[in-house]
Short mmCIF file of C-alpha atoms and ligand atoms in Angstrom, two decimals:
data_model
loop_
_atom_site.label_atom_id
_atom_site.label_comp_id
_atom_site.label_asym_id
_atom_site.label_seq_id
_atom_site.Cartn_x
_atom_site.Cartn_y
_atom_site.Cartn_z
CA MET K 204 -7.49 4.78 -2.38
CA THR K 205 -4.26 3.18 -3.62
CA LYS K 206 -1.81 6.02 -4.14
CA ALA K 207 0.49 6.84 -1.25
CA PRO K 208 1.04 10.58 -0.71
CA GLN K 209 4.56 11.66 -1.52
CA PRO K 210 6.24 14.64 0.13
CA ARG K 211 7.23 17.22 -2.49
CA SER K 212 10.90 17.93 -3.15
CA PRO K 213 12.49 19.40 -0.05
CA ARG K 214 12.67 23.19 -0.10
CA LEU K 215 15.89 24.08 1.61
CA HIS K 216 15.86 26.92 4.09
CA THR K 217 18.96 28.94 4.69
CA PRO K 218 17.76 31.16 7.50
CA LYS K 219 19.19 34.65 7.24
CA ARG K 220 18.02 35.46 10.74
CA SER K 221 17.82 33.22 13.74
CA VAL K 222 14.18 32.54 14.63
CA SER K 223 13.83 31.33 18.20
CA ILE K 224 10.98 30.10 20.33
CA VAL K 225 11.31 32.47 23.30
CA GLY K 226 8.28 31.28 25.28
CA THR K 227 5.73 28.47 25.31
CA GLY K 228 2.43 28.03 27.12
CA SER K 229 -0.52 25.68 27.26
CA TYR K 230 -3.94 25.35 28.77
CA VAL K 231 -6.31 22.42 29.14
CA PRO K 232 -9.86 22.61 30.51
CA GLU K 233 -10.54 21.46 34.05
CA ARG K 234 -13.04 18.70 33.25
CA VAL K 235 -11.47 15.25 32.88
CA VAL K 236 -13.42 12.60 30.95
CA THR K 237 -12.02 9.11 31.51
CA ASN K 238 -12.42 6.02 29.36
CA ALA K 239 -14.75 4.69 32.07
CA ASP K 240 -16.96 7.76 31.56
CA LEU K 241 -17.16 6.94 27.82
CA GLU K 242 -18.20 3.36 28.61
CA LYS K 243 -21.49 4.95 29.79
CA LEU K 244 -21.98 6.75 26.44
CA VAL K 245 -21.04 4.19 23.77
CA GLU K 246 -20.25 0.48 23.56
CA THR K 247 -16.56 0.62 24.35
CA SER K 248 -14.13 -0.33 27.11
CA ASP K 249 -11.11 1.17 28.84
CA GLU K 250 -9.20 -1.92 27.73
CA TRP K 251 -10.06 -1.38 24.01
CA ILE K 252 -9.21 2.33 24.07
CA VAL K 253 -5.92 1.88 25.95
CA THR K 254 -4.65 -1.03 23.87
CA ARG K 255 -5.69 0.46 20.48
CA THR K 256 -4.71 4.08 21.16
CA GLY K 257 -2.90 4.58 24.50
CA ILE K 258 -5.48 7.21 25.54
CA ARG K 259 -6.73 7.05 29.15
CA GLU K 260 -8.51 10.38 29.54
CA ARG K 261 -9.15 13.69 27.77
CA ARG K 262 -10.18 17.21 28.78
CA ILE K 263 -13.50 18.69 27.74
CA ALA K 264 -14.11 22.46 27.76
CA ALA K 265 -17.03 24.04 29.60
CA ALA K 266 -20.04 25.12 27.52
CA ASP K 267 -19.01 28.78 27.75
CA GLU K 268 -15.28 28.16 27.25
CA TYR K 269 -14.31 28.71 23.62
CA THR K 270 -11.33 27.98 21.38
CA SER K 271 -10.27 31.65 21.69
CA ASP K 272 -10.46 31.56 25.52
CA MET K 273 -8.22 28.48 25.71
CA GLY K 274 -5.87 29.95 23.10
CA ALA K 275 -5.63 33.22 25.02
CA LYS K 276 -4.76 31.39 28.26
CA ALA K 277 -2.01 29.43 26.52
CA ALA K 278 -0.81 32.67 24.88
CA GLN K 279 -0.67 34.48 28.22
CA ALA K 280 1.49 31.69 29.69
CA ALA K 281 3.83 31.89 26.67
CA MET K 282 4.03 35.69 26.95
CA ASP K 283 4.78 35.43 30.68
CA GLN K 284 7.58 32.96 30.02
CA ALA K 285 9.00 35.12 27.20
CA GLY K 286 8.69 38.23 29.38
CA ILE K 287 6.86 40.23 26.72
CA GLY K 288 3.72 42.35 26.79
CA PRO K 289 0.76 42.03 24.37
CA GLU K 290 1.58 45.29 22.57
CA GLU K 291 4.88 43.76 21.39
CA ILE K 292 3.12 41.10 19.29
CA ASP K 293 3.12 41.87 15.54
CA LEU K 294 1.18 38.85 14.29
CA ILE K 295 -1.20 36.29 15.83
CA LEU K 296 -1.71 32.99 14.02
CA VAL K 297 -4.31 30.55 15.35
CA ALA K 298 -4.29 27.03 13.94
CA THR K 299 -7.69 25.40 14.50
CA VAL K 300 -10.45 23.30 12.96
CA SER K 301 -12.88 24.36 15.68
CA PRO K 302 -12.89 28.17 15.39
CA ASP K 303 -15.24 30.24 17.57
CA MET K 304 -17.06 31.18 14.34
CA ALA K 305 -16.50 30.94 10.57
CA PHE K 306 -15.54 34.60 10.86
CA PRO K 307 -14.15 36.73 12.41
CA SER K 308 -11.03 34.66 12.86
CA THR K 309 -10.34 33.10 16.25
CA ALA K 310 -7.03 35.01 16.12
CA CYS K 311 -9.02 38.27 16.26
CA PHE K 312 -10.91 37.03 19.33
CA VAL K 313 -7.60 36.11 20.99
CA GLN K 314 -6.26 39.57 20.10
CA LYS K 315 -9.22 41.15 21.91
CA ILE K 316 -8.81 38.98 25.01
CA ILE K 317 -5.06 39.51 25.45
CA GLY K 318 -5.06 43.15 24.25
CA ALA K 319 -2.51 42.70 21.46
CA LYS K 320 -3.55 45.94 19.78
CA ASN K 321 -0.64 46.10 17.29
CA ALA K 322 -1.05 42.61 15.82
CA ALA K 323 -2.36 41.45 12.46
CA CYS K 324 -4.43 38.29 12.94
CA PHE K 325 -5.53 35.28 10.94
CA ASP K 326 -6.38 31.60 11.33
CA ILE K 327 -4.70 28.61 9.70
CA SER K 328 -6.73 25.64 8.47
CA ALA K 329 -4.45 22.62 8.18
CA ALA K 330 -6.18 20.31 10.69
CA CYS K 331 -3.74 18.59 13.09
CA SER K 332 -0.76 19.96 11.12
CA GLY K 333 -1.83 23.56 11.69
CA PHE K 334 0.54 24.45 14.53
CA LEU K 335 3.63 23.51 12.52
CA TYR K 336 2.24 25.23 9.40
CA ALA K 337 1.88 28.34 11.59
CA ILE K 338 5.45 27.97 12.89
CA GLU K 339 6.68 27.95 9.28
CA ILE K 340 4.60 31.03 8.39
CA ALA K 341 5.92 32.82 11.49
CA GLN K 342 9.47 31.87 10.56
CA GLN K 343 9.04 33.27 7.04
CA PHE K 344 7.61 36.58 8.30
CA ILE K 345 10.46 36.96 10.80
CA MET K 346 13.19 35.99 8.33
CA SER K 347 11.83 38.46 5.78
CA GLN K 348 11.99 41.14 8.51
CA THR K 349 8.27 41.87 8.07
CA TYR K 350 7.57 41.12 11.74
CA ASN K 351 9.68 40.73 14.86
CA THR K 352 7.37 38.95 17.28
CA VAL K 353 4.82 36.32 16.28
CA LEU K 354 2.38 34.53 18.57
CA VAL K 355 1.52 31.07 17.25
CA ILE K 356 -1.39 29.18 18.82
CA GLY K 357 -2.94 25.75 18.30
CA SER K 358 -6.34 25.64 20.00
CA GLU K 359 -9.27 23.27 19.68
CA LYS K 360 -12.69 22.65 21.15
CA LEU K 361 -13.11 19.36 19.30
CA SER K 362 -15.79 18.23 21.76
CA THR K 363 -18.22 20.38 19.72
CA LEU K 364 -17.30 18.56 16.46
CA VAL K 365 -17.36 15.02 17.82
CA ASP K 366 -20.28 12.66 17.24
CA TRP K 367 -20.75 11.39 20.80
CA THR K 368 -22.70 8.38 19.50
CA ASP K 369 -19.84 7.17 17.23
CA ARG K 370 -17.42 4.96 19.16
CA ASN K 371 -15.01 4.96 16.20
CA THR K 372 -14.17 8.60 16.79
CA CYS K 373 -15.53 9.94 20.08
CA VAL K 374 -12.95 8.11 22.21
CA LEU K 375 -10.04 9.73 20.36
CA PHE K 376 -10.40 13.49 20.73
CA GLY K 377 -10.10 16.19 23.39
CA ASP K 378 -9.92 19.96 23.95
CA GLY K 379 -6.96 22.21 24.77
CA ALA K 380 -4.54 24.86 23.55
CA GLY K 381 -0.81 25.46 23.21
CA ALA K 382 1.14 28.55 22.20
CA ALA K 383 4.63 29.71 21.30
CA ILE K 384 6.22 33.13 20.86
CA LEU K 385 8.71 33.33 17.99
CA ARG K 386 11.26 36.09 17.66
CA ASN K 387 14.48 36.96 15.98
CA ARG K 388 17.22 36.51 18.57
CA LYS K 389 20.69 37.37 17.33
CA GLY K 390 23.17 34.52 17.49
CA ALA K 391 20.77 32.31 19.43
CA HIS K 392 19.62 28.80 18.62
CA GLY K 393 16.28 28.41 16.91
CA VAL K 394 14.22 26.91 14.13
CA ILE K 395 16.71 25.23 11.80
CA THR K 396 14.27 23.96 9.21
CA THR K 397 10.58 23.51 8.57
CA TYR K 398 8.82 21.42 5.97
CA MET K 399 5.15 21.22 4.98
CA GLY K 400 3.25 18.97 2.59
CA SER K 401 -0.35 18.22 1.56
CA ASP K 402 -2.28 15.80 -0.64
CA GLY K 403 -5.89 16.76 -1.35
CA ASP K 404 -6.51 13.38 -3.01
CA PHE K 405 -6.95 12.04 0.52
CA SER K 406 -9.45 14.70 1.62
CA ASP K 407 -12.19 12.08 2.08
CA ILE K 408 -10.52 9.96 4.79
CA LEU K 409 -10.74 12.52 7.61
CA LEU K 410 -13.21 15.36 7.42
CA MET K 411 -16.19 17.22 8.79
CA PRO K 412 -18.50 17.39 5.77
CA GLY K 413 -21.16 19.74 7.17
CA GLY K 414 -21.13 23.40 8.15
CA GLY K 415 -19.47 24.82 5.03
CA CYS K 416 -21.02 25.84 1.68
CA ARG K 417 -21.09 22.26 0.32
CA VAL K 418 -23.28 20.94 3.12
CA PRO K 419 -24.80 23.98 4.83
CA ILE K 420 -26.30 23.85 8.29
CA THR K 421 -29.87 22.66 7.78
CA LYS K 422 -32.10 20.69 10.12
CA ASP K 423 -31.70 17.56 7.94
CA ASN K 424 -27.92 17.83 7.73
CA VAL K 425 -27.61 18.29 11.48
CA GLU K 426 -29.95 15.35 12.13
CA GLN K 427 -27.67 13.21 9.95
CA ARG K 428 -24.74 14.43 12.08
CA LEU K 429 -22.93 15.75 9.02
CA ASN K 430 -21.45 18.53 11.15
CA THR K 431 -19.30 16.01 13.06
CA ILE K 432 -15.93 14.37 12.44
CA LYS K 433 -15.94 11.43 9.97
CA MET K 434 -12.89 9.23 9.69
CA SER K 435 -11.69 6.06 7.95
CA GLY K 436 -9.52 5.06 10.91
CA LYS K 437 -7.46 2.33 9.26
CA GLU K 438 -6.68 4.40 6.15
CA VAL K 439 -5.74 7.43 8.27
CA TYR K 440 -3.50 5.21 10.42
CA LYS K 441 -1.66 3.86 7.36
CA GLN K 442 -1.12 7.28 5.79
CA ALA K 443 -0.14 8.81 9.15
CA VAL K 444 2.80 6.45 9.59
CA ASN K 445 3.81 6.94 5.96
CA VAL K 446 3.74 10.74 5.82
CA MET K 447 5.08 11.40 9.33
CA LEU K 448 8.05 9.18 8.60
CA LYS K 449 8.72 10.97 5.32
CA ALA K 450 8.27 14.35 7.00
CA ALA K 451 10.80 13.34 9.68
CA GLN K 452 13.32 12.14 7.09
CA THR K 453 12.88 15.30 5.00
CA ALA K 454 13.42 17.66 7.94
CA LEU K 455 16.46 15.69 9.12
CA SER K 456 18.01 15.73 5.67
CA GLN K 457 17.31 19.48 5.28
CA ALA K 458 18.96 20.08 8.65
CA GLY K 459 21.91 17.82 7.82
CA LEU K 460 21.21 15.66 10.88
CA LYS K 461 20.69 11.97 11.63
CA SER K 462 17.99 10.56 13.89
CA GLU K 463 20.62 9.72 16.53
CA ASP K 464 21.41 13.46 16.81
CA LEU K 465 17.92 14.14 18.17
CA ALA K 466 17.50 14.62 21.92
CA CYS K 467 13.72 14.73 21.71
CA ILE K 468 11.00 14.02 19.17
CA ILE K 469 7.59 15.61 19.68
CA PRO K 470 5.05 13.87 17.44
CA HIS K 471 1.35 14.54 16.83
CA GLN K 472 -0.42 12.88 19.76
CA ALA K 473 -3.04 10.78 17.94
CA ASN K 474 -2.27 7.17 18.79
CA VAL K 475 0.69 5.63 20.63
CA ARG K 476 0.75 2.78 18.09
CA ILE K 477 1.41 5.29 15.29
CA ILE K 478 4.30 6.72 17.35
CA GLU K 479 5.68 3.23 18.04
CA ALA K 480 5.59 2.40 14.32
CA ILE K 481 7.50 5.60 13.51
CA ALA K 482 10.03 4.97 16.32
CA GLU K 483 10.70 1.50 14.96
CA ARG K 484 11.14 2.69 11.37
CA MET K 485 13.37 5.60 12.44
CA ASN K 486 15.31 3.23 14.68
CA VAL K 487 14.92 5.62 17.62
CA PRO K 488 14.06 4.37 21.13
CA MET K 489 10.58 5.26 22.40
CA ASP K 490 11.99 7.17 25.38
CA ARG K 491 13.27 9.81 22.96
CA PHE K 492 9.62 10.62 22.05
CA PHE K 493 7.62 13.02 24.22
CA ILE K 494 4.16 11.56 24.73
CA ASN K 495 1.19 12.99 26.66
CA LEU K 496 -1.72 11.53 24.68
CA GLU K 497 -2.70 9.25 27.56
CA ARG K 498 -3.91 12.40 29.40
CA TYR K 499 -5.37 14.50 26.57
CA GLY K 500 -6.18 12.27 23.57
CA ASN K 501 -5.88 13.89 20.15
CA THR K 502 -6.33 17.66 20.38
CA SER K 503 -5.63 18.27 16.66
CA ALA K 504 -3.82 21.59 16.12
CA ALA K 505 -3.24 21.92 19.88
CA SER K 506 -1.61 18.49 20.17
CA VAL K 507 2.03 19.26 19.36
CA ALA K 508 1.68 22.77 20.83
CA VAL K 509 0.67 21.44 24.26
CA ALA K 510 3.34 18.71 24.09
CA LEU K 511 6.02 21.27 23.18
CA ASP K 512 5.11 23.39 26.19
CA GLU K 513 5.03 20.43 28.57
CA ALA K 514 8.37 19.15 27.26
CA ASN K 515 9.84 22.65 27.64
CA ARG K 516 8.52 23.23 31.16
CA SER K 517 9.56 19.78 32.36
CA GLY K 518 13.16 20.51 31.31
CA ARG K 519 13.10 17.77 28.71
CA MET K 520 15.12 19.89 26.27
CA LYS K 521 18.52 21.33 27.22
CA ILE K 522 20.10 24.36 25.54
CA GLY K 523 21.64 23.23 22.23
CA ASP K 524 19.54 20.03 21.95
CA TYR K 525 18.09 19.14 18.56
CA VAL K 526 14.31 18.66 18.72
CA LEU K 527 12.17 17.24 15.90
CA LEU K 528 8.44 18.01 15.65
CA ILE K 529 6.34 15.88 13.28
CA VAL K 530 2.64 16.11 12.52
CA PHE K 531 -0.03 14.91 10.12
CA GLY K 532 -3.72 15.64 9.78
CA GLY K 533 -6.81 15.93 7.64
CA GLY K 534 -6.22 17.18 4.12
CA LEU K 535 -4.02 15.17 4.12
CA THR K 536 -1.49 17.57 5.53
CA TRP K 537 1.83 16.93 7.19
CA ALA K 538 4.74 18.97 8.47
CA SER K 539 7.99 18.74 10.38
CA SER K 540 10.47 21.06 11.97
CA VAL K 541 13.93 20.74 13.48
CA ILE K 542 14.65 23.21 16.26
CA GLN K 543 17.90 23.68 18.13
CA TRP K 544 16.75 24.50 21.64
O1 LIG S 741 -5.29 13.44 13.87
C1 LIG S 741 -5.55 12.30 13.09
C2 LIG S 741 -6.74 11.63 13.64
N1 LIG S 741 -6.93 10.25 13.46
C3 LIG S 741 -6.08 9.25 13.73
O2 LIG S 741 -4.92 9.39 13.99
C4 LIG S 741 -6.67 7.89 13.68
C5 LIG S 741 -5.79 6.86 13.06
N2 LIG S 741 -6.39 5.55 13.25
C6 LIG S 741 -6.34 4.90 14.43
O3 LIG S 741 -5.77 5.42 15.38
C7 LIG S 741 -6.99 3.54 14.55
O4 LIG S 741 -7.35 3.10 13.26
C8 LIG S 741 -8.23 3.53 15.48
C9 LIG S 741 -7.80 3.71 16.92
C10 LIG S 741 -9.20 4.63 15.07
C11 LIG S 741 -8.95 2.20 15.37
O5 LIG S 741 -8.06 1.14 15.67
P1 LIG S 741 -7.98 -0.15 14.73
O6 LIG S 741 -7.03 -1.08 15.35
O7 LIG S 741 -7.69 0.34 13.33
O8 LIG S 741 -9.44 -0.72 14.86
P2 LIG S 741 -10.55 -0.97 13.74
O9 LIG S 741 -11.02 0.33 13.18
O10 LIG S 741 -10.02 -1.99 12.79
O11 LIG S 741 -11.68 -1.63 14.58
C12 LIG S 741 -11.54 -2.91 15.14
C13 LIG S 741 -12.83 -3.27 15.84
C14 LIG S 741 -14.06 -3.02 14.97
O12 LIG S 741 -14.98 -4.05 15.27
P3 LIG S 741 -15.16 -5.30 14.27
O13 LIG S 741 -15.57 -4.71 12.96
O14 LIG S 741 -13.81 -5.96 14.23
O15 LIG S 741 -16.21 -6.12 14.95
C15 LIG S 741 -14.62 -1.73 15.46
O16 LIG S 741 -16.01 -1.61 15.27
O17 LIG S 741 -13.00 -2.39 16.97
C16 LIG S 741 -14.29 -1.80 16.92
N3 LIG S 741 -14.23 -0.51 17.57
C17 LIG S 741 -14.37 -0.34 18.89
N4 LIG S 741 -14.58 -1.23 19.88
C18 LIG S 741 -14.65 -0.73 21.13
C19 LIG S 741 -14.01 0.70 16.99
N5 LIG S 741 -14.02 1.66 17.94
C20 LIG S 741 -14.23 1.04 19.12
C21 LIG S 741 -14.33 1.49 20.44
N6 LIG S 741 -14.53 0.58 21.42
N7 LIG S 741 -14.20 2.79 20.79
#
């Protein structure tokens, strides 16, 4: 693989309505699995995991706790913060690579749990970029005046997709969910710009080959662990730095801002070394980045969603602050958004 993915030409947004995040929520399962616990499963060490990734522990969902259950808990927290009831939600978007089932959508299961009877529901498949893809879709529906209130969720039970015998991947991932409620709020601050990109030429560097129509679930395929995450770590690392940086620059230029205008940057929580490389290239100090990966590992579509909620609840963003969200994931996919809090 030699070609570097290039973000497409920026598509400028001139929002006709102000689309605000009026509530956030998150949920992580109770069970903590530390690096020391993983030392008992595969040949690894706390020292290797911490120095190569920054991850110290992750959460693992209970056997009977599903992506929809975690998503619904995060959604309820976001609804409580926004002060809205389930019947006010017009659309539910769930970004996930670990849906409850191939169909119905996990969004429909969330709808049932929270009782959002008036909502249309569908899932977004954009791997770790899914939450920001969903934010952009929500923004478009609100700006076009199709819907008023959109519930966006990133939720993952990656522990069911991980090969627990593969030390290259099993130390990286965790379970959890984050949610945000988006609404038109007259004259208020909100989502200034969003940007999404993809490059299918890189589909082979991070994938789960089994479980779809190409590699159906058969005894042989399962025995070969084809229904688990496969990753070329080094290649993903290289492309991650490249596309997240370009996504950041594109969103900043669309918003007419410079990196020094940002009060907080919330990046995909995959590896602290990726974040450090981006901080250096953007010339932004690390303390401007919100990082929680040491506690949760990489939770794919939930990653930035959980971080956004934790940053919000900890008072990290003040009214009027510019916040940049940047993600990348399997596909390849990438996305960014500038929000005025
Ligand atoms: O949402 C996107 C998801 N993915 C990512 O963001 C992943 C991006 N990539 C990365 O974060 C890094 O490439 C990794 C953390 C996955 C790996 O770090 P690295 O510095 O690129 O290590 P490496 O793959 O070059 O492996 C170095 C050595 C290898 O041993 P040899 O061949 O040098 O003897 C690996 O076998 O480390 C070995 N290794 C491990 N050792 C202990 C790989 N995994 C482990 C492990 N414990 N868990």
